[in-house]
PDB file of C-alpha atoms in Angstrom:
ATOM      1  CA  UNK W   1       1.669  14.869  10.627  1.00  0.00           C
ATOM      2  CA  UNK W   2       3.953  11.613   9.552  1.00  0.00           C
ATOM      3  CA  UNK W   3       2.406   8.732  10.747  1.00  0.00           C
ATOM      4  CA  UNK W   4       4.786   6.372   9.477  1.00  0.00           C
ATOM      5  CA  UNK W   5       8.353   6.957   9.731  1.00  0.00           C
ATOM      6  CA  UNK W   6      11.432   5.092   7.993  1.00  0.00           C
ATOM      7  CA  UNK W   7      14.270   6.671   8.765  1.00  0.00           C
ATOM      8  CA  UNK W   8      16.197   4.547   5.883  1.00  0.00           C
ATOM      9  CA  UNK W   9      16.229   5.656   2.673  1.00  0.00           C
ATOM     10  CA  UNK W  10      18.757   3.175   1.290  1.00  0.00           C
ATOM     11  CA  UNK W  11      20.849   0.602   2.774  1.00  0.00           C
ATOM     12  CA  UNK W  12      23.246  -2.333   0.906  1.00  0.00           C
ATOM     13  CA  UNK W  13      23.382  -5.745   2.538  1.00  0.00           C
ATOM     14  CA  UNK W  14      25.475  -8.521   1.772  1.00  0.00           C
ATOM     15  CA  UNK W  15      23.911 -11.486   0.245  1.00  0.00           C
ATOM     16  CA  UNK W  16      23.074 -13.900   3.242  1.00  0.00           C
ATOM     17  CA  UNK W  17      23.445 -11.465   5.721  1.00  0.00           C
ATOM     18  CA  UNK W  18      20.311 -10.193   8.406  1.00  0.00           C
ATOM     19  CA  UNK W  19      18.617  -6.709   7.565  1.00  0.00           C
ATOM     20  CA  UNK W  20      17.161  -4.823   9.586  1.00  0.00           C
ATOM     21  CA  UNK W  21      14.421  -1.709   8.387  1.00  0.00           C
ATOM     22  CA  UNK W  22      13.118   0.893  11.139  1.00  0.00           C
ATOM     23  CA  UNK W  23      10.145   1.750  11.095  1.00  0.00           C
ATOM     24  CA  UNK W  24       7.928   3.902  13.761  1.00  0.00           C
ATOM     25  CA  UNK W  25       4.504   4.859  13.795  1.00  0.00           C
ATOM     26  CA  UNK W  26       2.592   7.461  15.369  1.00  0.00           C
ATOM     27  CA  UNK W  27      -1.313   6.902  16.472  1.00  0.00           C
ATOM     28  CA  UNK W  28      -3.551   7.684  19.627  1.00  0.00           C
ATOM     29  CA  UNK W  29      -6.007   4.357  19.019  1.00  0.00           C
ATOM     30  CA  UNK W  30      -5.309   1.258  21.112  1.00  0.00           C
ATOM     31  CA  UNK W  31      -6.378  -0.767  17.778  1.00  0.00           C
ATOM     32  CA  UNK W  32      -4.071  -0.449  15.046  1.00  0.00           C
ATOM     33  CA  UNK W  33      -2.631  -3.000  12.050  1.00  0.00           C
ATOM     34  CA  UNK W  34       1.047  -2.516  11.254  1.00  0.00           C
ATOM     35  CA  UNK W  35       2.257  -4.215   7.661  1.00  0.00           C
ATOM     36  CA  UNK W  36       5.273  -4.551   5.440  1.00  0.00           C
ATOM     37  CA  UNK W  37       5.044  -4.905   1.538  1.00  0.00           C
ATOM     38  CA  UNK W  38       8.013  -5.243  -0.760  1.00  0.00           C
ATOM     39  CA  UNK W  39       8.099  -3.310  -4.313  1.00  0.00           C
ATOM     40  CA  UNK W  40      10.305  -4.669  -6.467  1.00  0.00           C
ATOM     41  CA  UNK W  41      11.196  -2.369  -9.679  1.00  0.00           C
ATOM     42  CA  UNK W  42       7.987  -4.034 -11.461  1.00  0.00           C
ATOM     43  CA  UNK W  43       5.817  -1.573  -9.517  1.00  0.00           C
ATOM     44  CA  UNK W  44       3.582  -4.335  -8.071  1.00  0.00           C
ATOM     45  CA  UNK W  45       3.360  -4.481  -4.006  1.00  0.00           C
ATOM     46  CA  UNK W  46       3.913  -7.350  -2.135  1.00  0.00           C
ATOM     47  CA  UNK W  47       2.469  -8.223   1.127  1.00  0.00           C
ATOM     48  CA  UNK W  48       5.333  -9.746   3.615  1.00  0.00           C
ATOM     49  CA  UNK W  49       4.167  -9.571   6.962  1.00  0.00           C
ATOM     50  CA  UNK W  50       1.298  -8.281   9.248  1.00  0.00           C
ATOM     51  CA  UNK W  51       1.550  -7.528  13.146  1.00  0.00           C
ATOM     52  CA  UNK W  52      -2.083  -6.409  15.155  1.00  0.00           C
ATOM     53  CA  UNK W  53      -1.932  -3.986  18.320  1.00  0.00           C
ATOM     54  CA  UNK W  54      -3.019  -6.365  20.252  1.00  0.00           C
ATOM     55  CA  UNK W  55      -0.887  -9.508  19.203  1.00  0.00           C
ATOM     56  CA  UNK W  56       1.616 -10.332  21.796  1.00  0.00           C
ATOM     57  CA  UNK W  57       4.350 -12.369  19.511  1.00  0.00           C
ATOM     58  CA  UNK W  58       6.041 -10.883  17.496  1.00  0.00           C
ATOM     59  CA  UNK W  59       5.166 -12.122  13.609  1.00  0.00           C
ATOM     60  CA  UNK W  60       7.097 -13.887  11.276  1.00  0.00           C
ATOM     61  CA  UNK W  61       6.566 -15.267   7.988  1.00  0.00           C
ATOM     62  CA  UNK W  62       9.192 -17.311   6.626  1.00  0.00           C
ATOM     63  CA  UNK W  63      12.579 -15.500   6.052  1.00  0.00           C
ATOM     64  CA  UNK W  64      10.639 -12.341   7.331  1.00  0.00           C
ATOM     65  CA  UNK W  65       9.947 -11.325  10.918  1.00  0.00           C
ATOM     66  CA  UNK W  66       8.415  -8.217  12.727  1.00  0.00           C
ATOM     67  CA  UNK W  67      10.331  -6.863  16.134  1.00  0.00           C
ATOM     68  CA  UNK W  68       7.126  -4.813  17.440  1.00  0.00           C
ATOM     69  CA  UNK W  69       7.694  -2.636  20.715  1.00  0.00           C
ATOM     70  CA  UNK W  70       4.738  -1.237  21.855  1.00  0.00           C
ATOM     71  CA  UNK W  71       5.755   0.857  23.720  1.00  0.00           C
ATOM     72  CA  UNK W  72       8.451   2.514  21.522  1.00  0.00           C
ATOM     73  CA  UNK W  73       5.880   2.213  18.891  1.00  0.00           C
ATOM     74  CA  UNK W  74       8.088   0.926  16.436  1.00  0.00           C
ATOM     75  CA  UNK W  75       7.674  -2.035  13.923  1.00  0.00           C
ATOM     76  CA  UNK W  76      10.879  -3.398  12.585  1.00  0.00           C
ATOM     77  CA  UNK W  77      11.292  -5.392   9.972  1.00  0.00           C
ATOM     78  CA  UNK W  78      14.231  -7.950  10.286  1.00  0.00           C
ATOM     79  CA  UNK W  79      14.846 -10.058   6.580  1.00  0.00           C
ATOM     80  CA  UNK W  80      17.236 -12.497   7.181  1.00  0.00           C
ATOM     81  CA  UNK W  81      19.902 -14.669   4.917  1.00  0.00           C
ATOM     82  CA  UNK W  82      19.131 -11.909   1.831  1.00  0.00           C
ATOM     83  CA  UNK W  83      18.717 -12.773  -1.093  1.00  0.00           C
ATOM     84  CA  UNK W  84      19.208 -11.024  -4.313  1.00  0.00           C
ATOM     85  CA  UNK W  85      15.987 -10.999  -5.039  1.00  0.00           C
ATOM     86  CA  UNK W  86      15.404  -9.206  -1.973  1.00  0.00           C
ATOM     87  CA  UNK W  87      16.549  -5.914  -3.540  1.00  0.00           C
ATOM     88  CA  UNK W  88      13.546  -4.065  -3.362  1.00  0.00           C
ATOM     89  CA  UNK W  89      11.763  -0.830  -1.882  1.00  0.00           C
ATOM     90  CA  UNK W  90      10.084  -1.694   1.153  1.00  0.00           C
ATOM     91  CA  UNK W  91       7.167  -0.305   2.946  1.00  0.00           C
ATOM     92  CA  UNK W  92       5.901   0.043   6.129  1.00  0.00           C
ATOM     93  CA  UNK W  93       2.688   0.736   6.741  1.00  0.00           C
ATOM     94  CA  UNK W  94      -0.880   0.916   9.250  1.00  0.00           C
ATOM     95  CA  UNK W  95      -4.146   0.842   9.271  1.00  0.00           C
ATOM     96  CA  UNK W  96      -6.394   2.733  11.608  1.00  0.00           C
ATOM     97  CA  UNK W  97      -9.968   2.754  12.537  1.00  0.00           C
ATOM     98  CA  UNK W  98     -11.952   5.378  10.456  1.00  0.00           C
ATOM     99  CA  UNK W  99     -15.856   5.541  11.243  1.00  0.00           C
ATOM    100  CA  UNK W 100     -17.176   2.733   8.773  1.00  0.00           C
ATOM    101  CA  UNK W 101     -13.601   1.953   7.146  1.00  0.00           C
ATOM    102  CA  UNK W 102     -10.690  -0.103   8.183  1.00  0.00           C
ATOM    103  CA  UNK W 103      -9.307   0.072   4.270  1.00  0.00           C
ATOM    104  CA  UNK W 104      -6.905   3.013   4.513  1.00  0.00           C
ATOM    105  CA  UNK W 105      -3.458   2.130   4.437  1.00  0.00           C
ATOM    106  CA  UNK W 106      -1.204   4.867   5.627  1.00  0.00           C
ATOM    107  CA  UNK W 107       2.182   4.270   4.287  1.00  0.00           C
ATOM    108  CA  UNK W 108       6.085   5.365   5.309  1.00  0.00           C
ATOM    109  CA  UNK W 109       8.512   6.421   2.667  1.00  0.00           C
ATOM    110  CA  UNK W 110      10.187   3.396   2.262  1.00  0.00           C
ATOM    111  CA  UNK W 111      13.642   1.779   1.776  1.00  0.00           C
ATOM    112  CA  UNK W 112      15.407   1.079  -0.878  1.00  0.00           C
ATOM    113  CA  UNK W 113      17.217  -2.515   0.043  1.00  0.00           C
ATOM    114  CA  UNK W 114      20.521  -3.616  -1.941  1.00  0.00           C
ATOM    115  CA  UNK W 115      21.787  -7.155  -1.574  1.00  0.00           C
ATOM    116  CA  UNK W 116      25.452  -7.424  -3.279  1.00  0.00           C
ATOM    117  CA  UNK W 117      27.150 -10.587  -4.315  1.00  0.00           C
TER     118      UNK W 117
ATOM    119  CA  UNK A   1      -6.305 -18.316  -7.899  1.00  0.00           C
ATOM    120  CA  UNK A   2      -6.178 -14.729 -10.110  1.00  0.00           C
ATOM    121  CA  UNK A   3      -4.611 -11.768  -8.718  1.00  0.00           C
ATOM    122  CA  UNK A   4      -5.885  -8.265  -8.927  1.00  0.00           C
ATOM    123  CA  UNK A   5      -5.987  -6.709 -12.245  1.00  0.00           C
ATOM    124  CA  UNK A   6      -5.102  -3.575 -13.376  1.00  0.00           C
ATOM    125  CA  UNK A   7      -5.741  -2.091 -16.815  1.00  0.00           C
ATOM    126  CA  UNK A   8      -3.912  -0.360 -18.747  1.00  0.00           C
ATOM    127  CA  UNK A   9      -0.804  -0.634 -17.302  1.00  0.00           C
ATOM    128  CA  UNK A  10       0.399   2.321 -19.223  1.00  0.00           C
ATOM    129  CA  UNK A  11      -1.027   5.509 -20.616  1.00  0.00           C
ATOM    130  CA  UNK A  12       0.264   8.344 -22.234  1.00  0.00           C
ATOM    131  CA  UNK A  13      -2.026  11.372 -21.944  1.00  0.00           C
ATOM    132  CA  UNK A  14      -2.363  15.113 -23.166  1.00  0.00           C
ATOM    133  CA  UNK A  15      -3.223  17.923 -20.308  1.00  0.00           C
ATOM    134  CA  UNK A  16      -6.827  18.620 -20.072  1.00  0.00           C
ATOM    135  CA  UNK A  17      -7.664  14.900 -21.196  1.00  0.00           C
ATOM    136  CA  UNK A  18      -9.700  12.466 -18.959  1.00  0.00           C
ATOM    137  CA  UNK A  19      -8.836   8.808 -17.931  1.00  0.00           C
ATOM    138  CA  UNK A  20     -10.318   5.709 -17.022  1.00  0.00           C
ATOM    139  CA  UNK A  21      -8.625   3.385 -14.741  1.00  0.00           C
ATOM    140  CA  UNK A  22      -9.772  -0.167 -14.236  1.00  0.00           C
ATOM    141  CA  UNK A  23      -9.497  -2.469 -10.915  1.00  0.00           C
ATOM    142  CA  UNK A  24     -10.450  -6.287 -11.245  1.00  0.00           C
ATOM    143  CA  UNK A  25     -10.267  -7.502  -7.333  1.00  0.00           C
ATOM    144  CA  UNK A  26      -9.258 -11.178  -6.584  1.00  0.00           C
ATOM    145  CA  UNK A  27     -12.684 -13.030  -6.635  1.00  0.00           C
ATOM    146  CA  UNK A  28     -14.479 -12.802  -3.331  1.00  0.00           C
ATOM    147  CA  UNK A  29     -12.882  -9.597  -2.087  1.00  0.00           C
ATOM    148  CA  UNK A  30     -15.100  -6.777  -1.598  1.00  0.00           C
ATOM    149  CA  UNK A  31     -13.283  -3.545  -0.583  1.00  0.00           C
ATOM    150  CA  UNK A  32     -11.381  -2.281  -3.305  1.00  0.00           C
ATOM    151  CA  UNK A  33      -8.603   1.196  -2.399  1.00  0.00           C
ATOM    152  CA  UNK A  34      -6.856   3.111  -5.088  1.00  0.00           C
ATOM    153  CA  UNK A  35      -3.611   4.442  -4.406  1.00  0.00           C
ATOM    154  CA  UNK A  36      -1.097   7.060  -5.803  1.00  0.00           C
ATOM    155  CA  UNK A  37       2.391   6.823  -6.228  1.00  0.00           C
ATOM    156  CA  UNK A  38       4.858   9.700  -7.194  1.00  0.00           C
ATOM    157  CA  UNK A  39       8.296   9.831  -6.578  1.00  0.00           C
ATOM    158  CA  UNK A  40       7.699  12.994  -4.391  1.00  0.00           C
ATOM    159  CA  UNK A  41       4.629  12.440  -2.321  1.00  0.00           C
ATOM    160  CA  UNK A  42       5.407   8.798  -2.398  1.00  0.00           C
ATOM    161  CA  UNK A  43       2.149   6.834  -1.825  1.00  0.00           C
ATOM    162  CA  UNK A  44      -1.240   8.673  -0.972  1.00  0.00           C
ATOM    163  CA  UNK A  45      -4.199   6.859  -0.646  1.00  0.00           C
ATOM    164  CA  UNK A  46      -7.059   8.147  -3.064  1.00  0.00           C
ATOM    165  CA  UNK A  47     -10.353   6.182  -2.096  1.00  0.00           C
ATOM    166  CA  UNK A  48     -11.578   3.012  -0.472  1.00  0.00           C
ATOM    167  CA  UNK A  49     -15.208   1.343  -1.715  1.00  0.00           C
ATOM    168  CA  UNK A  50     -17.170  -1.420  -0.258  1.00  0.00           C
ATOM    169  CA  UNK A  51     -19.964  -3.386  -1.432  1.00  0.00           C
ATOM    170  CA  UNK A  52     -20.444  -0.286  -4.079  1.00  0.00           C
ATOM    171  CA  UNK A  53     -19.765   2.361  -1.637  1.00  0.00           C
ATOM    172  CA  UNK A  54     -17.425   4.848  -0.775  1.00  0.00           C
ATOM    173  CA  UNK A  55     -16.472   4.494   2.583  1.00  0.00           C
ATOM    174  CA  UNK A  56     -13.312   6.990   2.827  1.00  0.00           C
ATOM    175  CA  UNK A  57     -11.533   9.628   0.697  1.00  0.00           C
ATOM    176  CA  UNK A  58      -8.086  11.181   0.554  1.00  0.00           C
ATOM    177  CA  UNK A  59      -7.369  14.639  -0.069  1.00  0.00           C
ATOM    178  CA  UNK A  60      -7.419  14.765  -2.905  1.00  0.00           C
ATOM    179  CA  UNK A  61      -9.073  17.397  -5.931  1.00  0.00           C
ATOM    180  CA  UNK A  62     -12.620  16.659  -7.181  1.00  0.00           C
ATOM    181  CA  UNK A  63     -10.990  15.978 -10.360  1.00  0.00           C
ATOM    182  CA  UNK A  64     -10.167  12.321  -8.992  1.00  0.00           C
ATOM    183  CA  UNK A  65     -13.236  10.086  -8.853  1.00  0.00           C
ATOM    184  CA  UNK A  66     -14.259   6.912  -8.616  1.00  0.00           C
ATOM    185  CA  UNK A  67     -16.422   3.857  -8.659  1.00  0.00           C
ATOM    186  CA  UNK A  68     -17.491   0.416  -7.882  1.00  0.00           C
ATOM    187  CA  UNK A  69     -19.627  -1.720  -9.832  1.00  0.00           C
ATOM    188  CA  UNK A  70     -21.722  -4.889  -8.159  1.00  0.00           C
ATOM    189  CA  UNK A  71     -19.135  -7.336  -9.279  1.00  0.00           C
ATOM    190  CA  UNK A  72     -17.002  -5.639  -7.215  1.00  0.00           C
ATOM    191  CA  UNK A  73     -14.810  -4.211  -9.625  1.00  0.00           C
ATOM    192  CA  UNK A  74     -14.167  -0.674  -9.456  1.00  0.00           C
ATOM    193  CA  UNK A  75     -12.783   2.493 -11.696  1.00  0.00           C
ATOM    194  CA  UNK A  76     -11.262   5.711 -11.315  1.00  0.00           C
ATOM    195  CA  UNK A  77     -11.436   8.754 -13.548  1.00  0.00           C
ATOM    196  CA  UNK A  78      -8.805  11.956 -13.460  1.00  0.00           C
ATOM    197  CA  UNK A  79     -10.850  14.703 -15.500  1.00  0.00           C
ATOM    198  CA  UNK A  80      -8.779  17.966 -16.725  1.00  0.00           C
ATOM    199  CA  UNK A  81      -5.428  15.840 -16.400  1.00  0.00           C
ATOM    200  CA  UNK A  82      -2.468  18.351 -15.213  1.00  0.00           C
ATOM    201  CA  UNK A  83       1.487  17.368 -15.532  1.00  0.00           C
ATOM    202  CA  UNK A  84       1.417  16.525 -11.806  1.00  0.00           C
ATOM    203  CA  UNK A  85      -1.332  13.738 -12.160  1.00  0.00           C
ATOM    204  CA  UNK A  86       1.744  11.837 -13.639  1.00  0.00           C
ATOM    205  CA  UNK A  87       2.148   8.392 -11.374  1.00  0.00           C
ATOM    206  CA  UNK A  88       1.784   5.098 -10.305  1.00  0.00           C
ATOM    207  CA  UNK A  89      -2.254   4.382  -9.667  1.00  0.00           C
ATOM    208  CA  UNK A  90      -2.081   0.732  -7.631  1.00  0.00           C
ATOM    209  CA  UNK A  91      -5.234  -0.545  -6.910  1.00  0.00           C
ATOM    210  CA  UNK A  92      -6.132  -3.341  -3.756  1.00  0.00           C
ATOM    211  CA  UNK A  93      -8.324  -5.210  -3.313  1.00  0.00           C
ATOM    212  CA  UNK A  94      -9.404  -6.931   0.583  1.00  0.00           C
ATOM    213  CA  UNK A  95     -11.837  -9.547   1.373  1.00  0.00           C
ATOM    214  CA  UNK A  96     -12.969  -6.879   4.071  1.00  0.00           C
ATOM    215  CA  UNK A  97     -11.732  -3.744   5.380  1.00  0.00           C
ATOM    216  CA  UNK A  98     -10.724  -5.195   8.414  1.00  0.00           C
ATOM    217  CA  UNK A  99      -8.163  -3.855  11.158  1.00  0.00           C
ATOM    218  CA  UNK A 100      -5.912  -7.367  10.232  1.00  0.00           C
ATOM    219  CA  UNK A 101      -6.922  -7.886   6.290  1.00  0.00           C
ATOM    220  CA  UNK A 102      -3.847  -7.657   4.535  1.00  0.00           C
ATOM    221  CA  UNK A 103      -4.632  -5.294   1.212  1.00  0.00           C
ATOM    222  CA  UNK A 104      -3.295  -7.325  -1.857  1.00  0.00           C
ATOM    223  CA  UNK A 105      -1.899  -5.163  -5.109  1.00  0.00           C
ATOM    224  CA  UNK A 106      -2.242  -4.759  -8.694  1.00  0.00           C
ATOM    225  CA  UNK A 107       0.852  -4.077 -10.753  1.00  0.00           C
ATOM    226  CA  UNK A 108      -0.543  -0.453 -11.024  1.00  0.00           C
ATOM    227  CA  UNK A 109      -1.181   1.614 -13.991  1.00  0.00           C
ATOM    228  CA  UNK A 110       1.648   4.458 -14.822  1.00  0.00           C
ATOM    229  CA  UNK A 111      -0.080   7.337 -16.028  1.00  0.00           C
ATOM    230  CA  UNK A 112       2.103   9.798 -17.784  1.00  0.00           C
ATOM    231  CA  UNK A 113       0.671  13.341 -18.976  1.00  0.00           C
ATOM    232  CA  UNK A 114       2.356  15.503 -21.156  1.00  0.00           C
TER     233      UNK A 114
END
């Protein structure tokens, strides 16, 4: 089963403009990591932002920040003023417990972000 | 400080050939994860190691293997390469495999078989 879900598989935004990529997650453990990486065309993947089960604020990192709803179990990530060198694929993704491993990232399809002149 | 390292970061190989892939973690970090990227299957995770061990495995065919050396540093190795082994490999590397340890990248080695 998907455990990671982005419904988005492309979207343009206007340079300067707020973006906003769904993601929702599936999982039965009260202990879970949620994370967003950006992959530019280079290939290389680049850790934005990190949110724990357990944290009660939602994070943010610069430019970057995470809406998390429990409840709805969804982990949005909201980019705001884009830049061009925003355009990018971006991933969500989790982490679960596994007897003796936290190191398995599950990830979601991605989206493919477009920021236009 | 450095990054993580990834070599080659291209290879061309023939069906039924074997490869070598080659993860240099950023200094400290012990838990090194290989990843697979395809355009279909989009990323799969392959295997995790820490402190020289494998701690979890995808599903994935015996043909995919791996390694981690005391240094930390770790290789994988695709025997009897087939057409669909063509992909991104990203390697990351973690201090620890912890619930809130972000995983940090390589640029990934694209492995094309023909």
């Amino acid at each position: 089963a998907q455990k990671i879900t982005q419904t988005q598989p492309g979207m343009f935004v206007q340079e300067k403009e707020a973006v906003t990529l769904d993601c929702t997650y599936d999982t039965s453990d009260q202990s879970y990591g949620l994370f967003w990486y950006k992959q530019p065309s280079s290939g290389e993947m680049i850790f934005l932002i990190y949110q724990g089960s357990y944290d009660e604020q939602n994070a943010t990192e610069g430019r970057y920040s995470l809406n998390f709803q429990k409840a709805r179990k969804s982990a949005n990530l909201v980019i705001s003023a884009s830049q061009l060198g925003d355009s990018a694929m971006y991933f969500c993704a989790m982490r679960e417990p596994v007897t003796d491993s936290w190191g398995k990232l599950q990830f979601g399809a991605g989206t493919q972000v477009v920021v236009t002149p | 400080k450095a990054g993580v390292t990834q070599t080659p970061r291209y290879l061309i190989k023939t069906r039924g050939q074997q490869v070598t892939l080659s993860c240099s973690p950023i200094s400290g970090h012990r838990s090194v994860s290989w990843y697979q990227q395809t355009p279909g299957q989009g990323l799969q995770f392959l295997f995790e190691y820490f402190s020289e061990t494998q701690r979890n495995k995808g599903n994935f065919p015996g043909r995919f293997s791996g390694r981690q050396f005391s240094n930390s540093r770790s290789e994988m190795n695709v025997s009897t390469l087939e057409l669909g082994d063509s992909a991104l490999y990203l390697c990351a590397s973690s201090f620890r495999p912890n619930m809130n340890t972000e995983a940090f990248f390589g640029q990934g080695t694209r492995l094309t078989v023909v």
